[in-house]
Amino acid sequence: EAQVTQNPRYLITVTGKKLTVTCSQNMNHEYMSWYRQDPGLGLRQIYYSMNVEVTDKGDVPEGYKVSRKEKRNFPLILESPSPNQTSLYFCASSLSADRVKETQYFGPGTRLLVL
Amino acid sequence: QQQVKQSPQSLIVQKGGISIINCAYENTAFDYFPWYQQFPGKGPALLIAIRPDVSEKKEGRFTISFNKSAKQFSLHIMDSQPGDSATYFCAAPLRNDYKLSFGAGTTVTVRA
């Protein structure tokens, strides 16, 4: 089954404790992206990657890091989480950068609470 | 600053009624207008999309209407069903860009 998976699905942590949210897709997609969803703000892009070793900032990159060492994986790293990073996070993928506007496939989401 | 403004934030409609969600944009470089549907506990999924060279697109009970001069596009859900209860996001990409700008979302509740 073609899908985007994220782990963990739920995470409670404390301020300053480094964490990683993993994302993996099995569709051989070139383009991957991370979003955060907050009430009243919709989906905002954090980082995106057009291919292996190619990443770039989205609209709200502060406090986040990413890496793309393999085509299928795109982990999101919070080196020193703060309460304002409490949110619902989605990973998404698309066949290529040119196809982003046509459709993106989203993972099930990771709900993060930073105390 | 959101480039796509979506309204209303939420709406409740009776089964069989019409749900209407509106989005307005300012950037005329947008060249594609998808709508995503998100059920509780799930990620968004593409529902329907329209290009600005047409004024309307219909897929089943879902219709997008597009008004280029007013810089607005709308989603109509005809004969709304309880299974349509979800959050709907409009979106738009800039021409030659590789990311989408999403609206704030509209939570639709269809009462049986």
mmCIF file of C-alpha atoms in Angstrom:
data_model
loop_
_atom_site.group_PDB
_atom_site.id
_atom_site.type_symbol
_atom_site.label_atom_id
_atom_site.label_comp_id
_atom_site.label_asym_id
_atom_site.label_seq_id
_atom_site.Cartn_x
_atom_site.Cartn_y
_atom_site.Cartn_z
ATOM 1 C CA GLU A 1 0.000 0.000 0.000
ATOM 2 C CA ALA A 2 1.306 3.402 -1.017
ATOM 3 C CA GLN A 3 1.646 5.527 2.067
ATOM 4 C CA VAL A 4 3.486 8.089 4.137
ATOM 5 C CA THR A 5 4.228 6.967 7.680
ATOM 6 C CA GLN A 6 5.211 9.068 10.676
ATOM 7 C CA ASN A 7 6.488 8.116 14.083
ATOM 8 C CA PRO A 8 5.676 8.683 16.804
ATOM 9 C CA ARG A 9 2.006 9.602 16.428
ATOM 10 C CA TYR A 10 1.874 11.257 19.837
ATOM 11 C CA LEU A 11 4.695 12.733 21.858
ATOM 12 C CA ILE A 12 4.909 14.617 25.133
ATOM 13 C CA THR A 13 8.265 16.112 25.989
ATOM 14 C CA VAL A 14 9.840 18.876 28.051
ATOM 15 C CA THR A 15 11.458 22.104 26.977
ATOM 16 C CA GLY A 16 14.971 21.632 25.667
ATOM 17 C CA LYS A 17 14.943 17.863 25.207
ATOM 18 C CA LYS A 18 15.973 17.045 21.656
ATOM 19 C CA LEU A 19 13.544 14.968 19.641
ATOM 20 C CA THR A 20 13.182 13.540 16.157
ATOM 21 C CA VAL A 21 9.995 12.774 14.278
ATOM 22 C CA THR A 22 10.537 10.275 11.504
ATOM 23 C CA CYS A 23 8.820 10.276 8.127
ATOM 24 C CA SER A 24 9.021 7.613 5.467
ATOM 25 C CA GLN A 25 7.304 7.139 2.099
ATOM 26 C CA ASN A 26 7.221 4.033 -0.091
ATOM 27 C CA MET A 27 6.203 5.703 -3.371
ATOM 28 C CA ASN A 28 9.681 6.650 -4.591
ATOM 29 C CA HIS A 29 8.702 10.314 -4.415
ATOM 30 C CA GLU A 30 11.357 12.933 -4.950
ATOM 31 C CA TYR A 31 9.653 15.763 -3.055
ATOM 32 C CA MET A 32 8.966 15.670 0.677
ATOM 33 C CA SER A 33 7.782 18.328 3.062
ATOM 34 C CA TRP A 34 6.938 19.035 6.692
ATOM 35 C CA TYR A 35 3.968 21.114 7.829
ATOM 36 C CA ARG A 36 2.593 22.180 11.153
ATOM 37 C CA GLN A 37 -1.120 22.638 11.699
ATOM 38 C CA ASP A 38 -2.385 25.088 14.288
ATOM 39 C CA PRO A 39 -5.966 26.239 14.936
ATOM 40 C CA GLY A 40 -6.859 29.286 12.879
ATOM 41 C CA LEU A 41 -3.582 29.151 10.947
ATOM 42 C CA GLY A 42 -4.088 26.144 8.734
ATOM 43 C CA LEU A 43 -1.088 24.264 7.396
ATOM 44 C CA ARG A 44 2.229 26.060 7.330
ATOM 45 C CA GLN A 45 5.273 24.616 5.660
ATOM 46 C CA ILE A 46 8.361 24.151 7.817
ATOM 47 C CA TYR A 47 10.912 22.649 5.418
ATOM 48 C CA TYR A 48 10.863 20.861 2.122
ATOM 49 C CA SER A 49 13.199 18.678 0.109
ATOM 50 C CA MET A 50 13.248 18.424 -3.657
ATOM 51 C CA ASN A 51 15.485 15.352 -3.626
ATOM 52 C CA VAL A 52 18.220 13.579 -1.683
ATOM 53 C CA GLU A 53 20.585 16.071 -0.033
ATOM 54 C CA VAL A 54 18.482 19.019 -1.282
ATOM 55 C CA THR A 55 16.487 20.810 1.402
ATOM 56 C CA ASP A 56 15.149 24.330 1.814
ATOM 57 C CA LYS A 57 13.253 26.435 4.310
ATOM 58 C CA GLY A 58 9.513 26.811 4.184
ATOM 59 C CA ASP A 59 7.515 29.555 5.847
ATOM 60 C CA VAL A 60 8.198 28.700 9.512
ATOM 61 C CA PRO A 61 11.629 27.000 9.755
ATOM 62 C CA GLU A 62 12.841 28.536 13.025
ATOM 63 C CA GLY A 63 13.646 25.925 15.666
ATOM 64 C CA TYR A 64 13.595 22.989 13.257
ATOM 65 C CA LYS A 65 16.141 21.000 11.274
ATOM 66 C CA VAL A 66 15.751 18.369 8.594
ATOM 67 C CA SER A 67 17.928 16.004 6.626
ATOM 68 C CA ARG A 68 17.403 13.953 3.491
ATOM 69 C CA LYS A 69 20.061 11.272 3.275
ATOM 70 C CA GLU A 70 17.796 8.714 1.630
ATOM 71 C CA LYS A 71 14.993 9.230 -0.819
ATOM 72 C CA ARG A 72 12.353 7.567 1.339
ATOM 73 C CA ASN A 73 13.124 9.260 4.677
ATOM 74 C CA PHE A 74 12.792 12.862 5.789
ATOM 75 C CA PRO A 75 13.153 13.255 9.574
ATOM 76 C CA LEU A 76 12.198 16.435 11.408
ATOM 77 C CA ILE A 77 14.519 17.399 14.259
ATOM 78 C CA LEU A 78 13.746 19.728 17.141
ATOM 79 C CA GLU A 79 17.092 20.316 18.822
ATOM 80 C CA SER A 80 15.702 22.337 21.735
ATOM 81 C CA PRO A 81 11.906 22.190 21.725
ATOM 82 C CA SER A 82 9.921 25.034 23.215
ATOM 83 C CA PRO A 83 6.230 25.249 24.173
ATOM 84 C CA ASN A 84 5.432 27.281 21.044
ATOM 85 C CA GLN A 85 6.319 24.208 19.008
ATOM 86 C CA THR A 86 3.362 22.344 20.488
ATOM 87 C CA SER A 87 1.417 21.487 17.371
ATOM 88 C CA LEU A 88 0.178 18.839 14.973
ATOM 89 C CA TYR A 89 2.854 17.940 12.436
ATOM 90 C CA PHE A 90 2.376 16.418 9.011
ATOM 91 C CA CYS A 91 4.861 14.973 6.603
ATOM 92 C CA ALA A 92 3.886 14.974 2.936
ATOM 93 C CA SER A 93 5.367 13.736 -0.308
ATOM 94 C CA SER A 94 4.865 14.305 -4.007
ATOM 95 C CA LEU A 95 6.204 12.602 -7.114
ATOM 96 C CA SER A 96 8.386 15.594 -7.915
ATOM 97 C CA ALA A 97 8.625 19.309 -7.218
ATOM 98 C CA ASP A 98 6.704 19.982 -10.408
ATOM 99 C CA ARG A 99 3.852 17.811 -9.181
ATOM 100 C CA VAL A 100 3.490 19.428 -5.747
ATOM 101 C CA LYS A 101 0.673 21.642 -6.914
ATOM 102 C CA GLU A 102 -1.230 18.693 -8.355
ATOM 103 C CA THR A 103 -1.220 16.520 -5.291
ATOM 104 C CA GLN A 104 0.651 15.835 -2.108
ATOM 105 C CA TYR A 105 0.229 12.695 -0.034
ATOM 106 C CA PHE A 106 0.091 13.377 3.681
ATOM 107 C CA GLY A 107 1.058 11.176 6.592
ATOM 108 C CA PRO A 108 -1.308 10.590 9.537
ATOM 109 C CA GLY A 109 0.212 13.324 11.687
ATOM 110 C CA THR A 110 2.247 13.587 14.891
ATOM 111 C CA ARG A 111 0.735 15.437 17.808
ATOM 112 C CA LEU A 112 3.482 17.050 19.881
ATOM 113 C CA LEU A 113 3.108 18.628 23.309
ATOM 114 C CA VAL A 114 6.095 20.504 24.734
ATOM 115 C CA LEU A 115 5.830 21.241 28.452
ATOM 116 C CA GLN B 1 0.843 36.178 6.746
ATOM 117 C CA GLN B 2 -1.544 33.892 4.941
ATOM 118 C CA GLN B 3 -1.755 34.444 1.238
ATOM 119 C CA VAL B 4 -5.057 32.617 0.999
ATOM 120 C CA LYS B 5 -7.911 33.744 3.252
ATOM 121 C CA GLN B 6 -10.582 31.153 3.946
ATOM 122 C CA SER B 7 -14.047 31.535 5.450
ATOM 123 C CA PRO B 8 -16.014 30.576 7.404
ATOM 124 C CA GLN B 9 -13.928 28.990 10.142
ATOM 125 C CA SER B 10 -16.698 26.470 10.772
ATOM 126 C CA LEU B 11 -20.175 25.673 9.584
ATOM 127 C CA ILE B 12 -22.995 23.342 10.474
ATOM 128 C CA VAL B 13 -25.376 22.094 7.818
ATOM 129 C CA GLN B 14 -28.280 19.690 7.830
ATOM 130 C CA LYS B 15 -28.097 16.475 5.857
ATOM 131 C CA GLY B 16 -29.057 17.208 2.276
ATOM 132 C CA GLY B 17 -28.133 20.870 2.522
ATOM 133 C CA ILE B 18 -25.425 22.809 0.694
ATOM 134 C CA SER B 19 -22.086 23.649 2.296
ATOM 135 C CA ILE B 20 -20.230 26.634 0.868
ATOM 136 C CA ILE B 21 -16.647 27.534 1.688
ATOM 137 C CA ASN B 22 -14.970 30.605 0.268
ATOM 138 C CA CYS B 23 -11.340 31.500 -0.333
ATOM 139 C CA ALA B 24 -9.809 34.773 -1.447
ATOM 140 C CA TYR B 25 -6.308 35.383 -2.692
ATOM 141 C CA GLU B 26 -4.266 38.423 -3.600
ATOM 142 C CA ASN B 27 -1.297 37.019 -5.466
ATOM 143 C CA THR B 28 -2.183 36.765 -9.143
ATOM 144 C CA ALA B 29 0.776 34.453 -9.731
ATOM 145 C CA PHE B 30 -1.277 31.600 -8.287
ATOM 146 C CA ASP B 31 -2.037 29.182 -11.088
ATOM 147 C CA TYR B 32 -3.724 26.181 -9.493
ATOM 148 C CA PHE B 33 -6.322 25.896 -6.752
ATOM 149 C CA PRO B 34 -6.673 22.541 -4.972
ATOM 150 C CA TRP B 35 -8.939 21.694 -2.084
ATOM 151 C CA TYR B 36 -7.885 19.220 0.584
ATOM 152 C CA GLN B 37 -10.209 17.255 2.879
ATOM 153 C CA GLN B 38 -9.102 16.170 6.343
ATOM 154 C CA PHE B 39 -11.000 13.735 8.554
ATOM 155 C CA PRO B 40 -10.370 13.742 12.319
ATOM 156 C CA GLY B 41 -7.138 11.958 13.174
ATOM 157 C CA LYS B 42 -6.029 11.771 9.553
ATOM 158 C CA GLY B 43 -3.811 13.743 7.238
ATOM 159 C CA PRO B 44 -5.291 15.966 4.520
ATOM 160 C CA ALA B 45 -6.057 14.376 1.155
ATOM 161 C CA LEU B 46 -6.626 16.021 -2.207
ATOM 162 C CA LEU B 47 -10.337 16.364 -2.915
ATOM 163 C CA ILE B 48 -10.676 18.431 -6.090
ATOM 164 C CA ALA B 49 -8.722 21.122 -7.913
ATOM 165 C CA ILE B 50 -9.202 23.770 -10.587
ATOM 166 C CA ARG B 51 -7.008 25.786 -12.914
ATOM 167 C CA PRO B 52 -7.774 29.483 -13.455
ATOM 168 C CA ASP B 53 -8.619 28.997 -17.134
ATOM 169 C CA VAL B 54 -11.996 27.481 -16.201
ATOM 170 C CA SER B 55 -14.757 28.953 -14.057
ATOM 171 C CA GLU B 56 -16.189 25.756 -12.626
ATOM 172 C CA LYS B 57 -15.286 22.133 -12.015
ATOM 173 C CA LYS B 58 -17.611 19.473 -10.711
ATOM 174 C CA GLU B 59 -16.814 16.047 -9.317
ATOM 175 C CA GLY B 60 -19.807 14.243 -7.933
ATOM 176 C CA ARG B 61 -21.346 16.371 -5.192
ATOM 177 C CA PHE B 62 -18.325 18.653 -4.985
ATOM 178 C CA THR B 63 -18.039 21.750 -7.167
ATOM 179 C CA ILE B 64 -15.346 24.410 -7.318
ATOM 180 C CA SER B 65 -16.311 27.764 -8.750
ATOM 181 C CA PHE B 66 -13.626 30.267 -9.649
ATOM 182 C CA ASN B 67 -13.944 34.029 -10.092
ATOM 183 C CA LYS B 68 -10.689 35.352 -11.477
ATOM 184 C CA SER B 69 -11.698 39.022 -11.497
ATOM 185 C CA ALA B 70 -12.715 38.877 -7.835
ATOM 186 C CA LYS B 71 -9.742 36.671 -6.943
ATOM 187 C CA GLN B 72 -11.996 34.210 -5.208
ATOM 188 C CA PHE B 73 -12.728 30.510 -5.414
ATOM 189 C CA SER B 74 -15.326 28.479 -3.591
ATOM 190 C CA LEU B 75 -16.126 24.887 -2.734
ATOM 191 C CA HIS B 76 -19.757 23.811 -2.813
ATOM 192 C CA ILE B 77 -20.798 20.504 -1.279
ATOM 193 C CA MET B 78 -24.225 19.602 -2.622
ATOM 194 C CA ASP B 79 -26.578 17.217 -0.809
ATOM 195 C CA SER B 80 -24.212 17.231 2.196
ATOM 196 C CA GLN B 81 -23.907 13.907 4.011
ATOM 197 C CA PRO B 82 -22.701 13.095 7.544
ATOM 198 C CA GLY B 83 -19.680 11.428 5.936
ATOM 199 C CA ASP B 84 -18.670 14.833 4.562
ATOM 200 C CA SER B 85 -18.022 16.081 8.112
ATOM 201 C CA ALA B 86 -14.363 17.076 7.949
ATOM 202 C CA THR B 87 -12.024 20.035 7.783
ATOM 203 C CA TYR B 88 -11.545 21.510 4.328
ATOM 204 C CA PHE B 89 -8.508 23.504 3.237
ATOM 205 C CA CYS B 90 -8.173 25.591 0.125
ATOM 206 C CA ALA B 91 -4.677 26.086 -1.232
ATOM 207 C CA ALA B 92 -2.778 27.763 -4.019
ATOM 208 C CA PRO B 93 0.758 27.523 -5.390
ATOM 209 C CA LEU B 94 2.696 30.329 -6.963
ATOM 210 C CA ARG B 95 3.585 29.825 -10.591
ATOM 211 C CA ASN B 96 6.999 28.168 -10.833
ATOM 212 C CA ASP B 97 7.061 27.602 -7.083
ATOM 213 C CA TYR B 98 7.246 24.320 -5.298
ATOM 214 C CA LYS B 99 5.037 24.867 -2.295
ATOM 215 C CA LEU B 100 1.418 25.437 -1.470
ATOM 216 C CA SER B 101 -0.089 28.268 0.548
ATOM 217 C CA PHE B 102 -2.992 26.883 2.562
ATOM 218 C CA GLY B 103 -6.052 28.610 3.940
ATOM 219 C CA ALA B 104 -6.824 28.399 7.645
ATOM 220 C CA GLY B 105 -9.351 25.603 7.168
ATOM 221 C CA THR B 106 -13.117 25.210 7.573
ATOM 222 C CA THR B 107 -14.618 22.583 9.836
ATOM 223 C CA VAL B 108 -17.848 21.282 8.325
ATOM 224 C CA THR B 109 -20.329 19.393 10.471
ATOM 225 C CA VAL B 110 -23.242 17.712 8.735
ATOM 226 C CA ARG B 111 -26.088 16.849 11.083
ATOM 227 C CA ALA B 112 -28.242 13.835 10.265
#
